[in-house]
Amino acid sequence: MKELCGFQLDDLKAWMEANGEKPFRATQVFEWVYSSGLRKPGPLGPGNSHPNLRGVRNSSQIIPRSLGRGSSGAKDFEAMTNLGKELRAKLAASFSFPAIKLLRTVNSEDGETTKFLWELPDQKRVESVLIRSGTRRTVCISCQVGCPARCAFCASGREGLMRNLSVGEIVEQVLHIDRVLKETGERVCHLVYMGMGEPMENYDAVIQSIRLFNDPAAFHISQRRITVSTVGVVEGIQKLAKEDLQVNLVLSLHAPNQHIRKKIIPYARKYPLEEILLAMDDYAQETKRDITYEYTMLAGINDKRIHAEELATLLRGKQCTVNLIPYNPVDGLQLQRPSSETIMTFRMCLEDAGINVTWRYTKGKDIAAACGQLAMQKAEGLVLVP
Ligand code: SAH
């Protein structure tokens, strides 16, 4: 069985044709699946009208019952009532939808962060995080079960990589969260590939998912609101620069030199810092996007003044931002978060050198839901509070 949410519109059109159906049936299916509030609200015009409304004049004023609250966003093929019974049966026999199941959600105490725990068809589990900040609704997406990078401070890679997520499994994380938001009139507007996994190691599925997130017929989220974070896989960065995409790229730098980086990031042995930084520069040039360097601050390892000075020298002249993240404690790891004063001194040192710095206030600490801190949790070991 194929996953419905793994299909681009053109591929679904081709499937329809190959199965003796008209290609516009694919557009109808897309509307049932995706037109659940992600598109900007506006009058229903010829280009984006619901199939039920074709040919109806002044359609923006007529909202049939079938389009009312909760009706767009079909839960299964049976709900796609403007498709014939036969086609619905054919679709149900060929495609799985939905492919992932929500097991539970947990809210942080401040209510700004919600963690979603999903079960995949093979019973494996992944998490996504919804971050509310002002009117912005960001989803932090997982792209793998586990992670091959095994960074010393990260919970996601502790058991290594279990498997890649499919396009549909990536896309449905956002689809279902958006449907939850829609109930209160909100929508997902920003995406970050900062959950479990290394996007460059599941490259094709990540690119396909970005295309669906960006597609006006599906999610219609601007590429500039989509961010891919990488541990520094040089050929992945180079390949992404050659795509016709303009997504934001973040490098998990975490060290001012190759020596320290190798101690905390096993991937650094394969990809020397110098080569990664050159690839990042090329990315910035090709796509005209600024780049961000993430720097998780670990007490006694990369948080001293000399490290800040070295970092400033390393990044001198680059059009970039450094995002300082205080280490978020992970159970069983001996690492420490630096004091606020140490972080402040580090920050000021970078700023004095003319570097643009942001300081990520780590959201969702009480539910261990900070991006990049999604642990592989066994059912009985869940630290989630119902
Ligand atoms: N594999 C990708 C994306 C996932 S992690 C990458 O390496 O970029 C998202 C970010 O959170 C990364 O910068 C990661 O290094 C950071 N991170 C992971 N665990 C953390 C922790 N315990 N405290 C602070 N930041 C962490």
mmCIF file of N, CA, C and O in Angstrom, residues 3 8 14-15 21 32 44 52 106 135 156 170 191 212 234 243 293-294 297 302 311 331 340 352 368 371 383:
data_model
loop_
_atom_site.group_PDB
_atom_site.id
_atom_site.type_symbol
_atom_site.label_atom_id
_atom_site.label_comp_id
_atom_site.label_asym_id
_atom_site.label_seq_id
_atom_site.Cartn_x
_atom_site.Cartn_y
_atom_site.Cartn_z
ATOM 1 N N GLU A 3 1.403 5.394 0.657
ATOM 2 C CA GLU A 3 0.841 6.399 1.570
ATOM 3 C C GLU A 3 0.307 7.579 0.777
ATOM 4 O O GLU A 3 1.033 8.147 -0.042
ATOM 5 N N GLN A 8 2.860 13.650 -4.457
ATOM 6 C CA GLN A 8 2.711 15.015 -4.974
ATOM 7 C C GLN A 8 1.448 15.026 -5.831
ATOM 8 O O GLN A 8 1.005 13.981 -6.328
ATOM 9 N N ALA A 14 -1.319 11.424 -12.172
ATOM 10 C CA ALA A 14 -0.851 10.336 -13.041
ATOM 11 C C ALA A 14 -1.477 9.014 -12.599
ATOM 12 O O ALA A 14 -1.874 8.192 -13.426
ATOM 13 N N TRP A 15 -1.586 8.828 -11.294
ATOM 14 C CA TRP A 15 -2.215 7.599 -10.782
ATOM 15 C C TRP A 15 -3.669 7.522 -11.232
ATOM 16 O O TRP A 15 -4.158 6.477 -11.665
ATOM 17 N N GLU A 21 -9.253 7.244 -14.395
ATOM 18 C CA GLU A 21 -10.018 8.352 -13.806
ATOM 19 C C GLU A 21 -9.520 9.672 -14.395
ATOM 20 O O GLU A 21 -8.409 9.752 -14.901
ATOM 21 N N TRP A 32 -9.669 17.543 -0.119
ATOM 22 C CA TRP A 32 -10.208 16.858 1.061
ATOM 23 C C TRP A 32 -9.138 16.650 2.128
ATOM 24 O O TRP A 32 -9.410 16.733 3.321
ATOM 25 N N LEU A 44 -13.487 32.021 -1.992
ATOM 26 C CA LEU A 44 -13.279 30.836 -2.805
ATOM 27 C C LEU A 44 -13.369 31.248 -4.273
ATOM 28 O O LEU A 44 -14.420 31.608 -4.761
ATOM 29 N N ASN A 52 -17.261 20.871 -4.763
ATOM 30 C CA ASN A 52 -18.724 20.910 -4.637
ATOM 31 C C ASN A 52 -19.296 22.222 -5.141
ATOM 32 O O ASN A 52 -20.483 22.337 -5.390
ATOM 33 N N VAL A 106 1.056 16.150 25.110
ATOM 34 C CA VAL A 106 1.375 16.668 26.437
ATOM 35 C C VAL A 106 1.696 18.149 26.314
ATOM 36 O O VAL A 106 2.498 18.541 25.461
ATOM 37 N N THR A 135 1.616 34.988 17.686
ATOM 38 C CA THR A 135 0.643 34.362 16.772
ATOM 39 C C THR A 135 1.303 33.279 15.928
ATOM 40 O O THR A 135 0.640 32.612 15.140
ATOM 41 N N SER A 156 18.063 12.182 21.040
ATOM 42 C CA SER A 156 17.492 11.463 19.885
ATOM 43 C C SER A 156 18.382 10.355 19.342
ATOM 44 O O SER A 156 17.887 9.363 18.830
ATOM 45 N N ILE A 170 6.290 11.977 7.471
ATOM 46 C CA ILE A 170 6.758 13.334 7.808
ATOM 47 C C ILE A 170 5.600 14.317 7.638
ATOM 48 O O ILE A 170 5.301 15.126 8.521
ATOM 49 N N LEU A 191 7.827 25.823 9.890
ATOM 50 C CA LEU A 191 8.264 24.434 10.089
ATOM 51 C C LEU A 191 9.763 24.395 10.314
ATOM 52 O O LEU A 191 10.518 25.090 9.626
ATOM 53 N N LEU A 212 5.663 19.341 -0.689
ATOM 54 C CA LEU A 212 4.239 19.298 -0.313
ATOM 55 C C LEU A 212 3.877 20.429 0.649
ATOM 56 O O LEU A 212 2.808 21.028 0.545
ATOM 57 N N VAL A 234 28.263 17.356 4.301
ATOM 58 C CA VAL A 234 28.676 18.264 3.233
ATOM 59 C C VAL A 234 27.931 18.020 1.918
ATOM 60 O O VAL A 234 27.387 18.955 1.322
ATOM 61 N N GLU A 243 19.007 22.594 -5.366
ATOM 62 C CA GLU A 243 17.560 22.412 -5.559
ATOM 63 C C GLU A 243 16.962 23.781 -5.879
ATOM 64 O O GLU A 243 17.534 24.810 -5.541
ATOM 65 N N TYR A 293 23.988 29.461 12.645
ATOM 66 C CA TYR A 293 24.806 28.451 13.305
ATOM 67 C C TYR A 293 24.251 28.228 14.704
ATOM 68 O O TYR A 293 24.164 29.173 15.486
ATOM 69 N N GLU A 294 23.873 26.996 14.971
ATOM 70 C CA GLU A 294 23.369 26.673 16.303
ATOM 71 C C GLU A 294 24.560 26.322 17.186
ATOM 72 O O GLU A 294 25.493 25.628 16.750
ATOM 73 N N MET A 297 25.352 25.313 24.281
ATOM 74 C CA MET A 297 26.415 25.647 25.239
ATOM 75 C C MET A 297 26.517 24.585 26.335
ATOM 76 O O MET A 297 25.553 24.299 27.053
ATOM 77 N N ASN A 302 32.570 24.142 25.738
ATOM 78 C CA ASN A 302 32.638 25.094 24.620
ATOM 79 C C ASN A 302 32.152 26.481 25.021
ATOM 80 O O ASN A 302 31.750 27.254 24.175
ATOM 81 N N LEU A 311 35.305 31.541 17.989
ATOM 82 C CA LEU A 311 34.098 31.444 17.155
ATOM 83 C C LEU A 311 33.924 32.715 16.331
ATOM 84 O O LEU A 311 33.597 32.665 15.134
ATOM 85 N N ASP A 331 18.488 13.009 30.668
ATOM 86 C CA ASP A 331 18.692 11.983 31.701
ATOM 87 C C ASP A 331 19.866 11.080 31.369
ATOM 88 O O ASP A 331 19.982 10.599 30.250
ATOM 89 N N SER A 340 23.945 31.492 33.712
ATOM 90 C CA SER A 340 23.436 32.591 32.888
ATOM 91 C C SER A 340 24.528 33.616 32.618
ATOM 92 O O SER A 340 24.608 34.188 31.529
ATOM 93 N N ASP A 352 30.236 41.926 20.472
ATOM 94 C CA ASP A 352 31.295 42.928 20.357
ATOM 95 C C ASP A 352 32.095 42.735 19.073
ATOM 96 O O ASP A 352 32.659 43.687 18.530
ATOM 97 N N ALA A 368 10.307 17.971 28.398
ATOM 98 C CA ALA A 368 11.439 17.497 27.590
ATOM 99 C C ALA A 368 11.099 17.575 26.113
ATOM 100 O O ALA A 368 11.338 16.647 25.357
ATOM 101 N N CYS A 371 13.198 21.212 20.866
ATOM 102 C CA CYS A 371 13.598 20.619 19.602
ATOM 103 C C CYS A 371 14.947 19.957 19.777
ATOM 104 O O CYS A 371 15.814 20.433 20.468
ATOM 105 N N VAL A 383 8.037 9.670 30.137
ATOM 106 C CA VAL A 383 8.033 10.651 31.204
ATOM 107 C C VAL A 383 6.932 11.697 30.951
ATOM 108 O O VAL A 383 6.947 12.765 31.501
#
